[in-house]
Structures are given as structure tokens and as C-alpha cells.
Coordinates of N, CA and C and ligand atoms in Angstrom, one line a residue:
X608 N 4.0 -15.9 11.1 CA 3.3 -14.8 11.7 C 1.8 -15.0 11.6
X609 N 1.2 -14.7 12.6 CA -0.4 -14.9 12.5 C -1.0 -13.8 12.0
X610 N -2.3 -13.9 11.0 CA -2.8 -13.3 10.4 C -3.8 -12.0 11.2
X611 N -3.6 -11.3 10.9 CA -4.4 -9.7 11.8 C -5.2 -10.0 11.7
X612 N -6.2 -9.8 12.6 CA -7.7 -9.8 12.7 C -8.4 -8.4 11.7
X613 N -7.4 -7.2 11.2 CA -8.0 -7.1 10.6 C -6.5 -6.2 9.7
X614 N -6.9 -5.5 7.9 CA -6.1 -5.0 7.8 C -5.6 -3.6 7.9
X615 N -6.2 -2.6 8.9 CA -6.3 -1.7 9.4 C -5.3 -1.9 11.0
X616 N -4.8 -3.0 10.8 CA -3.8 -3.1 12.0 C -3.0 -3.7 11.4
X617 N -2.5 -3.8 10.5 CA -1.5 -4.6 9.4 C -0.6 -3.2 8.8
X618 N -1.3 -3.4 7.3 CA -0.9 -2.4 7.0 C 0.5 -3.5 5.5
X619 N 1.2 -4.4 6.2 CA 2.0 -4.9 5.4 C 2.3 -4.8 4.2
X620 N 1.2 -5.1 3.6 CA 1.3 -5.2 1.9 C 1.3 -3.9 1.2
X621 N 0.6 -2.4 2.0 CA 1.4 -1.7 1.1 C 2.7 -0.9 1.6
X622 N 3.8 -1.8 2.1 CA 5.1 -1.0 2.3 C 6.1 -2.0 1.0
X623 N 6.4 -1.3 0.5 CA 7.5 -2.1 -0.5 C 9.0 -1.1 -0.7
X624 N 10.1 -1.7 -1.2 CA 10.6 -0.8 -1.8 C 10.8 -1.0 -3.5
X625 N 9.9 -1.6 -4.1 CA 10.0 -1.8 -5.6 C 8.9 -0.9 -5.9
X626 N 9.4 0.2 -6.7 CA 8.5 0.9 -7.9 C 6.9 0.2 -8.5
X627 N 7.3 -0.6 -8.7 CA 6.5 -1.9 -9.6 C 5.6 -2.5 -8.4
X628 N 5.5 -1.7 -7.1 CA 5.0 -3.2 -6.1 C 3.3 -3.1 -6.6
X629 N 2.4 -1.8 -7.2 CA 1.2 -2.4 -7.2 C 0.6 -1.4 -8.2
X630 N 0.2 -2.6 -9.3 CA 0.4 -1.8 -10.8 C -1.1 -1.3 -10.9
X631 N -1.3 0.0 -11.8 CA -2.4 0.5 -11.7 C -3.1 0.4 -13.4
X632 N -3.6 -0.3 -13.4 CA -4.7 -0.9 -15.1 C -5.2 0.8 -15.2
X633 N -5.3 0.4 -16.2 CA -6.4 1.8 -17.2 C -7.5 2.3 -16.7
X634 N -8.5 1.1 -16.4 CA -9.4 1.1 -15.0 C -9.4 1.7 -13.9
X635 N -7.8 1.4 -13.2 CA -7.2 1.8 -11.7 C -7.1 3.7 -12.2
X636 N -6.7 3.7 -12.9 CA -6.1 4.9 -13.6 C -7.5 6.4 -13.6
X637 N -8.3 5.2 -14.4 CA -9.2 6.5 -14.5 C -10.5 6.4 -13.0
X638 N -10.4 5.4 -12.3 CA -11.3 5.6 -10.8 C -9.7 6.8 -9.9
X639 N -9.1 6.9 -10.1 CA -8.1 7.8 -9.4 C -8.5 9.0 -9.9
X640 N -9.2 9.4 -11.4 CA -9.9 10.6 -11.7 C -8.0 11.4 -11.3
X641 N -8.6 13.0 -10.9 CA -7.7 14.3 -10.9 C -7.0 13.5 -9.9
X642 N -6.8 12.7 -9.1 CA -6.1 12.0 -7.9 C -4.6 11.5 -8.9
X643 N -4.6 10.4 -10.1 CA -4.1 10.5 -10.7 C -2.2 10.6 -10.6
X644 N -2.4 11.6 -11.1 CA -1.2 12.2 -12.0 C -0.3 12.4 -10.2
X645 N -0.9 13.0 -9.4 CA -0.3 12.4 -7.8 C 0.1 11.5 -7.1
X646 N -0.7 10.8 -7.5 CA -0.5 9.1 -7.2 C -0.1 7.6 -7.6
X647 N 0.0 8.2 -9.2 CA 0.3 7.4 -10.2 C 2.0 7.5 -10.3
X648 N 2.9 6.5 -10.6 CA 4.2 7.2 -11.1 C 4.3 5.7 -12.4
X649 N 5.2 6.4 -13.7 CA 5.1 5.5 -14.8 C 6.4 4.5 -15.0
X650 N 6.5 4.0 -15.1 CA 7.4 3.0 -15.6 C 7.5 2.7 -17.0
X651 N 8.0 3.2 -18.4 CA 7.9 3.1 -19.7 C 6.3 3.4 -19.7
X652 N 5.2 2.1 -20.4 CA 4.0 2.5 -20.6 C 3.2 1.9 -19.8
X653 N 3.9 1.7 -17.9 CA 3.3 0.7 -16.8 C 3.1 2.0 -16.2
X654 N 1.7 1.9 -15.4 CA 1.2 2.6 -14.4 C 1.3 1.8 -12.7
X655 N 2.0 3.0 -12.0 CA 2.2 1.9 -10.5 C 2.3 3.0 -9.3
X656 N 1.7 2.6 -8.3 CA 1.0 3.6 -7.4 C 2.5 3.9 -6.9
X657 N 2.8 5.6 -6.9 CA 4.6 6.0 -5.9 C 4.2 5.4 -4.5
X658 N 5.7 5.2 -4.5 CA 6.1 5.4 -3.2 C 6.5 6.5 -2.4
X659 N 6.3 6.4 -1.1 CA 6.6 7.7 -0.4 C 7.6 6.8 1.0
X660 N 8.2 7.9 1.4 CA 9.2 7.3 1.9 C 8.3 6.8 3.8
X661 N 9.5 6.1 4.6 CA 8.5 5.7 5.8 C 9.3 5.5 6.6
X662 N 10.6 6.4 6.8 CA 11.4 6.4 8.0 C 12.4 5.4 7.5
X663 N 13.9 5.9 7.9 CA 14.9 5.0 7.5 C 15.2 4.4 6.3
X664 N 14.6 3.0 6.2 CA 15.1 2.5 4.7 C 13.4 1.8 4.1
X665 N 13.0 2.5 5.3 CA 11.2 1.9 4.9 C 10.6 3.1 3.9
X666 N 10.4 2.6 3.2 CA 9.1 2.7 1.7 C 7.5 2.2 2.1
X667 N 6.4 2.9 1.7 CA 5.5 2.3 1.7 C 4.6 3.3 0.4
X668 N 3.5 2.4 -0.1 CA 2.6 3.4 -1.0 C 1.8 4.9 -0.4
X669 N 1.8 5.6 -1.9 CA 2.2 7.1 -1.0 C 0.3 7.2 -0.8
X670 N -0.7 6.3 -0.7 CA -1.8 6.2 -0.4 C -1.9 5.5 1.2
X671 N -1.0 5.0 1.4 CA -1.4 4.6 2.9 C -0.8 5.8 4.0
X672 N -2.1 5.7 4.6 CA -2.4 6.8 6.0 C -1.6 6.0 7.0
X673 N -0.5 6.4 8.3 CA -0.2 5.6 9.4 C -0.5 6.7 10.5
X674 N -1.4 5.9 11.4 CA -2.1 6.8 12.4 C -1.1 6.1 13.6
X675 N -0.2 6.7 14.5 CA 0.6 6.3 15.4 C 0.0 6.0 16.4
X676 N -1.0 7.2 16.6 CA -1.8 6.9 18.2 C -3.1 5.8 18.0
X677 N -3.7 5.5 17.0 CA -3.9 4.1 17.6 C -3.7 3.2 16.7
X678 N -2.5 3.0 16.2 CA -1.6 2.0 15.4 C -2.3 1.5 14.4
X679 N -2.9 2.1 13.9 CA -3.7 1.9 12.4 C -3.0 2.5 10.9
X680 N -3.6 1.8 9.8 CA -2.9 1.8 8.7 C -4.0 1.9 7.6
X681 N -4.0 3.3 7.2 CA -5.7 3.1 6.4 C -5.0 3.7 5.0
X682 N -6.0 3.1 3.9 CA -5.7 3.4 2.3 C -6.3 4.7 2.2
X683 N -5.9 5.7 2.1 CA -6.5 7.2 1.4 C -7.9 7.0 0.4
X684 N -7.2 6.1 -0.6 CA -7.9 6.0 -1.7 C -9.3 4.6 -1.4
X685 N -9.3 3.8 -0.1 CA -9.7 3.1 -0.1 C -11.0 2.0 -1.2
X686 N -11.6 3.2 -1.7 CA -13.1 2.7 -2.4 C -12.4 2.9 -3.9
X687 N -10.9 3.7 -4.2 CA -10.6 3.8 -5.5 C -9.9 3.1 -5.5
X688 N -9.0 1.9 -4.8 CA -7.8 1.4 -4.5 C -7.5 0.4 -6.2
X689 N -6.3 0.5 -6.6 CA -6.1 -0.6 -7.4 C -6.8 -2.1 -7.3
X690 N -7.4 -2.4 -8.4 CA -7.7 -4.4 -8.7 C -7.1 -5.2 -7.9
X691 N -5.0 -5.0 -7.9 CA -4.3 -5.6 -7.6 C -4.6 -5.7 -6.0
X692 N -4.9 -4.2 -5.4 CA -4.9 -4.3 -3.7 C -6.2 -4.8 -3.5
X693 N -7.4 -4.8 -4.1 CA -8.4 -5.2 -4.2 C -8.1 -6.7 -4.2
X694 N -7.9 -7.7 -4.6 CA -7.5 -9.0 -4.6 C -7.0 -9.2 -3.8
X695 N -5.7 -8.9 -3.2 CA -4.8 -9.5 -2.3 C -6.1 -9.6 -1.0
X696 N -6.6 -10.9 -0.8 CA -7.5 -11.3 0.2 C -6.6 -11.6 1.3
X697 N -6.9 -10.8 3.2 CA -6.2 -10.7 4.1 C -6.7 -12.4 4.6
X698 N -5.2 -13.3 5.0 CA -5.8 -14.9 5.0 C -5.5 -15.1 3.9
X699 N -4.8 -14.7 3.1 CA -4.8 -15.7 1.8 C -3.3 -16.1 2.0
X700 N -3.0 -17.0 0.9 CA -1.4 -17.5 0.6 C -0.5 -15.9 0.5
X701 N -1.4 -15.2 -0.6 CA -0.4 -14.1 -0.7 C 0.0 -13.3 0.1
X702 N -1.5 -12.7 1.4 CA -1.3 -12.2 2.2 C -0.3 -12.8 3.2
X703 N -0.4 -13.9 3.3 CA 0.6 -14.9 4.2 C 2.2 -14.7 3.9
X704 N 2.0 -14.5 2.2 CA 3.7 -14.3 2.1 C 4.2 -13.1 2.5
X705 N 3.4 -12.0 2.5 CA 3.7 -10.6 2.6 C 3.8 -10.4 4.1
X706 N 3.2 -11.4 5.2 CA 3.4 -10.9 6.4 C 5.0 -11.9 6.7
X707 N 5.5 -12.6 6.1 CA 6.2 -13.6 6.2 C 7.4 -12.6 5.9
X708 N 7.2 -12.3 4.6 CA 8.8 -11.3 4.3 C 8.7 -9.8 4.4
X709 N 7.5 -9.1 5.1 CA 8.0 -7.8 5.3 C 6.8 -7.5 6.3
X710 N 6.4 -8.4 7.6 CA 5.7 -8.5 8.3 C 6.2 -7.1 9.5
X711 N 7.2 -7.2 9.5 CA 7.9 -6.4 10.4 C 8.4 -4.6 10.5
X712 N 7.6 -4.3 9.1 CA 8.0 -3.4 8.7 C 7.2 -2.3 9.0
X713 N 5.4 -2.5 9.3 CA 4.7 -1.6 9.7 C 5.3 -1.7 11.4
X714 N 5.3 -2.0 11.8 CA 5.8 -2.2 13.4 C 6.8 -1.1 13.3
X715 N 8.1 -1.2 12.6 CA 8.9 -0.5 12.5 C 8.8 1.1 12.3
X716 N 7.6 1.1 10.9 CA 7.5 2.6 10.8 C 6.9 3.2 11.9
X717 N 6.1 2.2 12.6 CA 5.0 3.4 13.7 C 5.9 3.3 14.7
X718 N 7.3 2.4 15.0 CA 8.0 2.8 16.4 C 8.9 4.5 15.8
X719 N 9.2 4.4 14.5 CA 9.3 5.6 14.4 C 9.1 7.2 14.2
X720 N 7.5 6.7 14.1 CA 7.3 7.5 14.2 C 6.6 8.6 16.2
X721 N 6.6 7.0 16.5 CA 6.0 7.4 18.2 C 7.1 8.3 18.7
Ligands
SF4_1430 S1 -4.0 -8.3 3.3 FE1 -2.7 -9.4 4.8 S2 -0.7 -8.3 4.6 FE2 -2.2 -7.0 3.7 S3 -2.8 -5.6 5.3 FE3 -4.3 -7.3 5.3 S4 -3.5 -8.7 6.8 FE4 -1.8 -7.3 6.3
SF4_1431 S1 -3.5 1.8 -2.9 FE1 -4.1 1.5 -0.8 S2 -4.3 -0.7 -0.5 FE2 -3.1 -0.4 -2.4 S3 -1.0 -0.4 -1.7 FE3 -1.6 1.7 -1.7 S4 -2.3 2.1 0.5 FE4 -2.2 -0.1 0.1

């Protein structure tokens, strides 16, 4: 799959269906401020951004915005975003795996939601 020219027409990396998909450091924790305790869900003594559901059997992080009308995919928290989403560079190997095994999945939620 070829890489989006940008990730505001992607969107990929934050639909998961694992709990664990993007863990939130002490750091992530306290830039989320009173956002937090909303956004955060725990795993034992692991911090990891919830998921919210995304039509059918689609999951995505409950911080990403999906704008239908003009197929865009924006982070809520953008400037507080986790380390972890912070790294994932759009073009990279990682980014490449994530369009490879769940490339198809923002496509999916915005046909359902049109
Ligand atoms: S980093 Fe890659 S997979 Fe994630 S939104 Fe950007 S282009 Fe899509
Ligand atoms: S915090 Fe933002 S960038 Fe990170 S997975 Fe959630 S919506 Fe995507």
C-alpha cells in the first residue's frame, strides 16, 4: 500500500483492537492533565489510551476525530498525543507495517459512516 501524502488522510495507526495498542508513560499521563482519567484506561499498573468503538468490528483510539465529509482523521489531543504516536514517523517501516495489516480499516469506518 502506498504511503499517504499525509496523516490526516490515513488515520491507520490509531484503529486497533488491542487494549495495549498505545501505551501512555507518566509523562503521556500528566500532558493529558484533567483529559486523563477520560482518555486513559489501565491495564494492572500500564497506562493505555481506550478505545472507542468504529462501526461493526472496527475499534479505533477514543482520541481520534473521523470527519466523513472530507475523509479526514484528526488526533483530539494532537499537541498532547502519546511519545509512542509521536514516534511512529508517517514513511517509516512501522508506519508501513500498520498500513500493510490494518490499511483498510479507516476506509471502512468512513464508508460507514457516509
Ligand atoms: S503514520 Fe503512517 S499509518 Fe499512521 S496515520 Fe500516518 S501514514 Fe497512516
Ligand atoms: S492519541 Fe492521537 S495519534 Fe495517538 S493513537 Fe490516539 S488518535 Fe492516534
Amino acid at each position: 500500500m502506498p504511503i499517504p501524502e499525509a496523516c490526516t488522510g490515513c488515520g491507520t495507526c490509531c484503529f486497533s483492537e488491542s487494549p495495549r495498542h498505545a501505551r501512555v508513560t507518566g509523562d503521556d499521563h500528566e500532558r493529558l492533565g484533567e483529559d486523563a482519567d477520560r482518555l486513559v484506561t489501565w491495564i494492572g499498573n500500564e497506562a493505555f489510551m481506550r478505545l472507542a468503538p468504529a462501526g461493526e468490528d472496527l475499534h479505533k483510539c477514543i482520541a481520534l476525530e473521523i470527519d466523513p465529509a472530507r475523509g479526514a482523521f484528526l488526533c483530539a489531543i494532537y499537541e498532547r498525543r502519546p511519545q509512542i504516536c509521536r514516534d511512529l514517523e508517517r514513511g517509516s517501516p512501522a508506519c508501513g507495517g500498520e498500513l500493510a495489516t490494518k490499511g483498510e480499516r479507516p476506509k471502512r469506518a468512513l464508508a460507514l459512516l457516509r
